[in-house]
mmCIF file of C-alpha atoms and ligand atoms in Angstrom:
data_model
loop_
_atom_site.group_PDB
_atom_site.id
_atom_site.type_symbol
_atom_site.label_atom_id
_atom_site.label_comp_id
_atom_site.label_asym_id
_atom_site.label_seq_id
_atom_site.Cartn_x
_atom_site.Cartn_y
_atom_site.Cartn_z
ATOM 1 C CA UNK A 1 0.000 0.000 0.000
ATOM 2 C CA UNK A 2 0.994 3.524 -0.793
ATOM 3 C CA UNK A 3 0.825 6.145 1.961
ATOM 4 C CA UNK A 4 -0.260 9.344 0.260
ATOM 5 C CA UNK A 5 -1.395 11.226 3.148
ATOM 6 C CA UNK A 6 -1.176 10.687 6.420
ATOM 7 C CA UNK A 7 -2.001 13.361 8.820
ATOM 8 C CA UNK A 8 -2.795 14.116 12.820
ATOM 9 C CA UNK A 9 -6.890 14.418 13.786
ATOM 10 C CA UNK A 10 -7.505 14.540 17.283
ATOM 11 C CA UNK A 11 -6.173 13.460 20.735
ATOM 12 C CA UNK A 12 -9.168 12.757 23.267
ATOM 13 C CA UNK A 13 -9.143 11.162 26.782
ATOM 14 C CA UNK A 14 -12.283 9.699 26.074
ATOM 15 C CA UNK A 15 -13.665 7.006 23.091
ATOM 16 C CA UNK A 16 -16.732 9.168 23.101
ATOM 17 C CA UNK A 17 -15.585 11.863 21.420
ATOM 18 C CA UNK A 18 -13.315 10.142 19.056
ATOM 19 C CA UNK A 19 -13.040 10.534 15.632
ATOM 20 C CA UNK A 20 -17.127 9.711 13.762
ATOM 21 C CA UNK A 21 -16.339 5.780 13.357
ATOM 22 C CA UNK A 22 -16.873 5.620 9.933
ATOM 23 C CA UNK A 23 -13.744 4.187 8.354
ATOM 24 C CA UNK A 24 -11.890 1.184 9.246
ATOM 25 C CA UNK A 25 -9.626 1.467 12.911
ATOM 26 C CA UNK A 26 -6.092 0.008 13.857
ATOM 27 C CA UNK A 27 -4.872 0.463 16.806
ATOM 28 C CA UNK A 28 -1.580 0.515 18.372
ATOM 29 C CA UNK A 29 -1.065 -0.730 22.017
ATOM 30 C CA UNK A 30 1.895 -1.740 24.226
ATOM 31 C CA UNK A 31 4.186 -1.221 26.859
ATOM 32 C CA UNK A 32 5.499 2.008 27.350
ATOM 33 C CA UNK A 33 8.188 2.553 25.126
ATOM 34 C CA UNK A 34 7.758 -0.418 23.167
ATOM 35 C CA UNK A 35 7.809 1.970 20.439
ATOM 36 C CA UNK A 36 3.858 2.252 19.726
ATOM 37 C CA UNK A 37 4.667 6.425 18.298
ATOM 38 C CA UNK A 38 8.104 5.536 16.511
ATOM 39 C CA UNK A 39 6.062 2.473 14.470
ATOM 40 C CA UNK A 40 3.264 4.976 13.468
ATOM 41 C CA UNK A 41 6.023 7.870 12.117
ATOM 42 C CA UNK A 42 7.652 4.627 10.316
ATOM 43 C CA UNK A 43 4.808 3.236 8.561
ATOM 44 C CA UNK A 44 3.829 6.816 7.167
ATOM 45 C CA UNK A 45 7.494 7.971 6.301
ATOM 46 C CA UNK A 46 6.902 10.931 8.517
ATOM 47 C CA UNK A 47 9.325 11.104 11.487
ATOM 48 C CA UNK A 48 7.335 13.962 13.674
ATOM 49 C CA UNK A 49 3.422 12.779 13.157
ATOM 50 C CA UNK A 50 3.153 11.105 16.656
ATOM 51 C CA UNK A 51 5.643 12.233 19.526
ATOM 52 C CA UNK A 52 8.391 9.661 20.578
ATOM 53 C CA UNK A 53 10.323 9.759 23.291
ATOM 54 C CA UNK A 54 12.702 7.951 25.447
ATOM 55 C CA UNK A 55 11.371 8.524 28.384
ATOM 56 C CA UNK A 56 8.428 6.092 28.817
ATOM 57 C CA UNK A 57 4.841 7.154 29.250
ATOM 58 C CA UNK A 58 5.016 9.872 26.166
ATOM 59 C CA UNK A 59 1.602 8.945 24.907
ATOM 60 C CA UNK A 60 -0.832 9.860 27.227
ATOM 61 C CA UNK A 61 -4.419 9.550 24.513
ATOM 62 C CA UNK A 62 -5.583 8.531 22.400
ATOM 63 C CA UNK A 63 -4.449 9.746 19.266
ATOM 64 C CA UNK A 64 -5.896 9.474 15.659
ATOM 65 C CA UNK A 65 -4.146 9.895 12.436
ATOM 66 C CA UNK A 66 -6.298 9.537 9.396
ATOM 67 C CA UNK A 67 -4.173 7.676 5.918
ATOM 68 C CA UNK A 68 -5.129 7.571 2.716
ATOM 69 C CA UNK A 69 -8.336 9.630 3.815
ATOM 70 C CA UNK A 70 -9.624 5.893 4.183
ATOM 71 C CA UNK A 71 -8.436 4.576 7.246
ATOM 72 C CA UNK A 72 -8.042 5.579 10.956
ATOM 73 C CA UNK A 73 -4.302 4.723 12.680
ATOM 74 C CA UNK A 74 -4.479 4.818 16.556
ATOM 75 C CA UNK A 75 -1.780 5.949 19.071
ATOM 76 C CA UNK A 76 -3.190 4.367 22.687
ATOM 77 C CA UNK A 77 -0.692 5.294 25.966
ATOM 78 C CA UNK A 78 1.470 2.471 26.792
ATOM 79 C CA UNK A 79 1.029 -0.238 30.041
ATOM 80 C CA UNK A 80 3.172 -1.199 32.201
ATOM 81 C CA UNK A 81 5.283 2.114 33.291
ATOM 82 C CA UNK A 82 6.391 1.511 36.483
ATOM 83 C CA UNK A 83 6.174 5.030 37.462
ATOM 84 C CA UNK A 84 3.035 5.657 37.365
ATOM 85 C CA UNK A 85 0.273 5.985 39.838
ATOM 86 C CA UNK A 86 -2.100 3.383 40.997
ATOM 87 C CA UNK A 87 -5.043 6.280 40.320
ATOM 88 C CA UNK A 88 -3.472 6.943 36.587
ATOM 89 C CA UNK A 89 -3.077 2.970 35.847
ATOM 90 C CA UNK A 90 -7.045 2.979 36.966
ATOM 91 C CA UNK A 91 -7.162 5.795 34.258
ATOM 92 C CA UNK A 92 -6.018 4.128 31.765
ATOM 93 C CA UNK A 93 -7.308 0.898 32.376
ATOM 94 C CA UNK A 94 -10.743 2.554 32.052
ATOM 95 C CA UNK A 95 -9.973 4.736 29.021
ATOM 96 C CA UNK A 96 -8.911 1.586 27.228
ATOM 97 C CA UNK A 97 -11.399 -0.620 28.024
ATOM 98 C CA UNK A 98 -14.108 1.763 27.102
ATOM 99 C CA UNK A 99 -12.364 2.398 24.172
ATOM 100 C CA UNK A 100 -11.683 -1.449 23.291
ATOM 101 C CA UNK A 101 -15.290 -2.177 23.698
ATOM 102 C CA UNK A 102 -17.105 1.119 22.193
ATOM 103 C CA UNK A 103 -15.212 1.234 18.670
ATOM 104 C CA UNK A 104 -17.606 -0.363 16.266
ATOM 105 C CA UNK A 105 -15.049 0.346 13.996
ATOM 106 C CA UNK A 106 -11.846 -0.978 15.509
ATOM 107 C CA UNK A 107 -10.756 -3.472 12.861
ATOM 108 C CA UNK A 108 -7.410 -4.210 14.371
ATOM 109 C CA UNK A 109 -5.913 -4.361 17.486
ATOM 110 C CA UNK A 110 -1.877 -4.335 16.906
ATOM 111 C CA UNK A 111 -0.187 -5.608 19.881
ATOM 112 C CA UNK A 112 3.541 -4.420 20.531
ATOM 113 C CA UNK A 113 5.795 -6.636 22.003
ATOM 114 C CA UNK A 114 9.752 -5.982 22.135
ATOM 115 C CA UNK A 115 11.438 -8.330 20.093
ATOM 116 C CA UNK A 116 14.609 -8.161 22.647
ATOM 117 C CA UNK A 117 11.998 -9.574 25.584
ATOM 118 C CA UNK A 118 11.303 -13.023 26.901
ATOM 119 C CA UNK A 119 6.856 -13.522 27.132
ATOM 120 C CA UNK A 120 6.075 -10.890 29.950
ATOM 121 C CA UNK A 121 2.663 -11.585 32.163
ATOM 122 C CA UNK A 122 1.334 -8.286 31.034
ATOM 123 C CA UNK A 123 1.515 -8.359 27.277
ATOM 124 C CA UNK A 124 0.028 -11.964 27.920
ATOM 125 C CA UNK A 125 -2.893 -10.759 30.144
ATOM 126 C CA UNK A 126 -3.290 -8.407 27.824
ATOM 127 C CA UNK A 127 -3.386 -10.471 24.899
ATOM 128 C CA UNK A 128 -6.144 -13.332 26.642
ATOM 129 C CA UNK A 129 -8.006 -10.219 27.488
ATOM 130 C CA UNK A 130 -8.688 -9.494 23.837
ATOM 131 C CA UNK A 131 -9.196 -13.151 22.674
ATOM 132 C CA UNK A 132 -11.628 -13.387 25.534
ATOM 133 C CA UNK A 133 -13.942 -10.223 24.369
ATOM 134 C CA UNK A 134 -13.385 -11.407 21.099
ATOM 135 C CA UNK A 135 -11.111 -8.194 19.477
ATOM 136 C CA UNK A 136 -8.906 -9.365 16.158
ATOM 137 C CA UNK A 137 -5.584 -8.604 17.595
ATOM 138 C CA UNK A 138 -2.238 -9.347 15.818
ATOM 139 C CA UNK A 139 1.573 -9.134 17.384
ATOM 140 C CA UNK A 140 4.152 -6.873 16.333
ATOM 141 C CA UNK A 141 7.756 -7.464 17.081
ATOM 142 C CA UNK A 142 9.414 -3.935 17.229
ATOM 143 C CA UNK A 143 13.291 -2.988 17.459
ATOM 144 C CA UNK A 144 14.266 -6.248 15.316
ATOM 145 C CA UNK A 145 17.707 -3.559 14.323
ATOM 146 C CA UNK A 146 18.653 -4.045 17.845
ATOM 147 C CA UNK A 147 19.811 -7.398 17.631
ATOM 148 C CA UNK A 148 20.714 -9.972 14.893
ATOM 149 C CA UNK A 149 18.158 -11.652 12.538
ATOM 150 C CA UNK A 150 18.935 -14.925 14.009
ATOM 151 C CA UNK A 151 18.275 -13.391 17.596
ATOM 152 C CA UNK A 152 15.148 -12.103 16.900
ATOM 153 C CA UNK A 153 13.698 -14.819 15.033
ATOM 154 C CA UNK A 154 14.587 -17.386 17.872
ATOM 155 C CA UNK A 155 12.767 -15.170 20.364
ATOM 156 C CA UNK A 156 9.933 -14.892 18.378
ATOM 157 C CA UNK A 157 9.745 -18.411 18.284
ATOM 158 C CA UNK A 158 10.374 -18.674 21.517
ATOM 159 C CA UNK A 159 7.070 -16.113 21.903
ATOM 160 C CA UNK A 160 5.159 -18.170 20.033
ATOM 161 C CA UNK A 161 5.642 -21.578 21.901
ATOM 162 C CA UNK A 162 4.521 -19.605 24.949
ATOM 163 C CA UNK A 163 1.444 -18.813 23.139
ATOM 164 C CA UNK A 164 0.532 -21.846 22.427
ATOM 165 C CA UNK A 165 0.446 -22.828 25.528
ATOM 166 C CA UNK A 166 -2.758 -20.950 25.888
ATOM 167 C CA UNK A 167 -4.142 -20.500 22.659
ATOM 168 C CA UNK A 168 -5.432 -23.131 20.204
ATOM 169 C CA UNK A 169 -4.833 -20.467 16.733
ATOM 170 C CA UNK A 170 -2.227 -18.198 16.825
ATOM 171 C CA UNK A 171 -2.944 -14.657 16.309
ATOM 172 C CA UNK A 172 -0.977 -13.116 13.184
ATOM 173 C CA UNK A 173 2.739 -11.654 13.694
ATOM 174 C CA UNK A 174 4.984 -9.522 12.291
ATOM 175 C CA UNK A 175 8.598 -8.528 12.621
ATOM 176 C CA UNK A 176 9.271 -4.744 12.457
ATOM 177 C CA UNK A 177 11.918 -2.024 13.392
ATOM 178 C CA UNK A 178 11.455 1.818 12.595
ATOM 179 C CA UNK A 179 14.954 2.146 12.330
ATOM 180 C CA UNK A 180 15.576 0.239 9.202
ATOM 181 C CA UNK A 181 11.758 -0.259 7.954
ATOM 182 C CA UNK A 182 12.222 -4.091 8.433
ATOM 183 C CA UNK A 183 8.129 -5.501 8.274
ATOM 184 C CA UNK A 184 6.792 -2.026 6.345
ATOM 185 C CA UNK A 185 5.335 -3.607 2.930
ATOM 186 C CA UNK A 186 3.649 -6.405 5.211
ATOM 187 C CA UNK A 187 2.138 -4.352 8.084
ATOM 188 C CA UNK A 188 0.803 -2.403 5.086
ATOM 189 C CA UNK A 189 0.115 -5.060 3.143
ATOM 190 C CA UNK A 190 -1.766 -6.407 6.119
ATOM 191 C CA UNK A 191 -3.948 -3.377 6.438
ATOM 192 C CA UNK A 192 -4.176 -2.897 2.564
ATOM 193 C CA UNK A 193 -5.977 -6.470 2.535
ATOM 194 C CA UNK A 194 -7.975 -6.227 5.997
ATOM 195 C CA UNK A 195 -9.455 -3.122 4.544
ATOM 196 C CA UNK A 196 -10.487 -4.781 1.006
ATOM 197 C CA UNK A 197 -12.037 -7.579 2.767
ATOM 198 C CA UNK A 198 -13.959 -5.495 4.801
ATOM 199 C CA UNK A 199 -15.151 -3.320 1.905
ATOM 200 C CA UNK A 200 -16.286 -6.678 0.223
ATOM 201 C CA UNK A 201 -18.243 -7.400 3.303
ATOM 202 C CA UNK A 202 -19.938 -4.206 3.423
ATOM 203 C CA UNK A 203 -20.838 -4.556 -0.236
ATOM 204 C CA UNK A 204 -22.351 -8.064 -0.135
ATOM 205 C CA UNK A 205 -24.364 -6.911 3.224
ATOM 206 C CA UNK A 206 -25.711 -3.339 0.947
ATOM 207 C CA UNK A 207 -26.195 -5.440 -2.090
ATOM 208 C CA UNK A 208 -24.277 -3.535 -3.976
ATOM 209 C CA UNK A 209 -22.295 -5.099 -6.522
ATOM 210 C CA UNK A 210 -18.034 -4.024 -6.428
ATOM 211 C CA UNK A 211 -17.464 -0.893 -8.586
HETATM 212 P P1 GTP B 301 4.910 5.520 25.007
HETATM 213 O O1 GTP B 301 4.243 6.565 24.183
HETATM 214 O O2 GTP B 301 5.678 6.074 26.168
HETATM 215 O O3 GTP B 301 3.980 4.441 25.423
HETATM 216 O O4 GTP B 301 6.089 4.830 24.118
HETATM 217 P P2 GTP B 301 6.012 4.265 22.623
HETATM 218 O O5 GTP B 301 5.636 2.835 22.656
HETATM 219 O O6 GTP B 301 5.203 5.154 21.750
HETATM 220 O O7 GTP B 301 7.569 4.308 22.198
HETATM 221 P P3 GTP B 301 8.314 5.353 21.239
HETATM 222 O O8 GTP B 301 7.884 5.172 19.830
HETATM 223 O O9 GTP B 301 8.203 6.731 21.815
HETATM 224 O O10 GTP B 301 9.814 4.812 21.324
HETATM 225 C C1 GTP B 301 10.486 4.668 22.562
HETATM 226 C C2 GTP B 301 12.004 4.686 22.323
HETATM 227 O O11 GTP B 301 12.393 3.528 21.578
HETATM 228 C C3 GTP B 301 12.482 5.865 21.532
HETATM 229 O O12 GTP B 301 13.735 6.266 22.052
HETATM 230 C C4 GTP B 301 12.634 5.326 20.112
HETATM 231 O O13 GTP B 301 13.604 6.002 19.346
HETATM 232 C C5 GTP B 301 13.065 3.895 20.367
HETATM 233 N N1 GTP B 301 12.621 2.987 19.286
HETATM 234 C C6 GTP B 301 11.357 2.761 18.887
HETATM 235 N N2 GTP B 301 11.298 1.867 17.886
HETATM 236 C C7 GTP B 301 12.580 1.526 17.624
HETATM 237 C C8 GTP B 301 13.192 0.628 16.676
HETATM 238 O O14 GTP B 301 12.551 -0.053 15.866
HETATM 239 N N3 GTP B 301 14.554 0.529 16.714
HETATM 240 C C9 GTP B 301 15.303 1.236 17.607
HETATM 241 N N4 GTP B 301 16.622 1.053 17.576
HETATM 242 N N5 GTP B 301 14.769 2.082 18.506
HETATM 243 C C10 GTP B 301 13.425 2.225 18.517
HETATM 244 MG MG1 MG B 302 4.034 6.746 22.209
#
């Protein structure tokens, strides 16, 4: 897919007054610092569109960037920063929940998982609590630069097997790093065909026939 435009909407605290859910919804969640913001600025070849930092806990809402003028990408606030407050974790916990369950349009859900990390509990909570409330999810592997090809792909094996233990189909995955572009053309790809399938959908449920 080509990115022709790719620009900043809105950032709102609450899914309520999020973007008019009319157009198809991926959204990017993770640990703090995983690098949810750097993916986003990678994918659209624009290096400022959603803030990165180094310091965790950057992303604070929930942030919508509309591509293509035909889909929606989402920039959620990471989990998992151990600096934060038991009050803001509540926060969050409730913005993304509601936010989780009130997007009729959320297509997506593109988990984040550093590719240099062993299966944390979180990412794995987080993960069951998708499959349980019944959210497509897939995994991304981010900052595959930092470490050899060989390393990565044994850990992502090594992710997988964990999986497994717990899950009868795995959920899609996909090796990325926003440093060298690694996993671009299929993330896109991804989307590109997510998106035509779901325009299909909509047309056999109109009874339209495909233009
Ligand atoms: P929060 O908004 O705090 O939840 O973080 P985030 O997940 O959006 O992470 P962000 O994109 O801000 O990146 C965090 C740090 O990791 C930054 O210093 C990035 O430059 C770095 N980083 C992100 N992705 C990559 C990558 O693929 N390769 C390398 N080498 N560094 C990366
Ligand atoms: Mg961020």
């Amino acid at each position: 897919m080509l990115i022709q435009d790719a620009r900043f909407l809105t950032s709102n605290a609450r899914a309520q007054d999020c973007p008019a859910p009319t157009l198809p919804e991926y959204a990017f969640i993770g640990r703090s610092n995983v690098g949810k913001s750097s993916l986003i600025n990678m994918l659209t070849n624009q290096k400022g569109l959603a803030k990165t930092s180094s310091q965790p806990g950057k992303t604070q809402l929930i942030n919508h960037f509309l591509i293509n003028e035909d889909w929606y990408l989402v920039d959620l606030p990471g989990y998992g920063y151990a600096k934060i407050s038991k009050d803001a974790r509540a926060k969050w916990a409730r913005m993304i929940n509601y936010y989780l369950r009130q997007r009729p349009n959320l297509t997506c859900v593109m988990v984040l998982l550093d590719s240099r990390h062993a299966p944390q509990a979180l990412d794995l909570e987080f993960m069951e609590q998708l499959g349980t409330e019944g959210i497509p999810f897939v995994m991304v592997f981010t900052k595959a630069d930092k470490q050899s090809g060989s390393r990565t792909s044994q850990q992502v094996v090594q992710y997988l097997e964990k999986m497994r233990e717990t899950w009868d189909e795995l959920p899609r995955h996909f090796v990325t790093s926003a440093e060298d572009k690694t996993g671009r053309d299929e993330l896109l790809g991804f989307v590109a065909e997510t998106n035509r399938q779901l325009a299909e959908a909509q047309q056999a449920e109109d009874g339209t026939p495909g233009a």
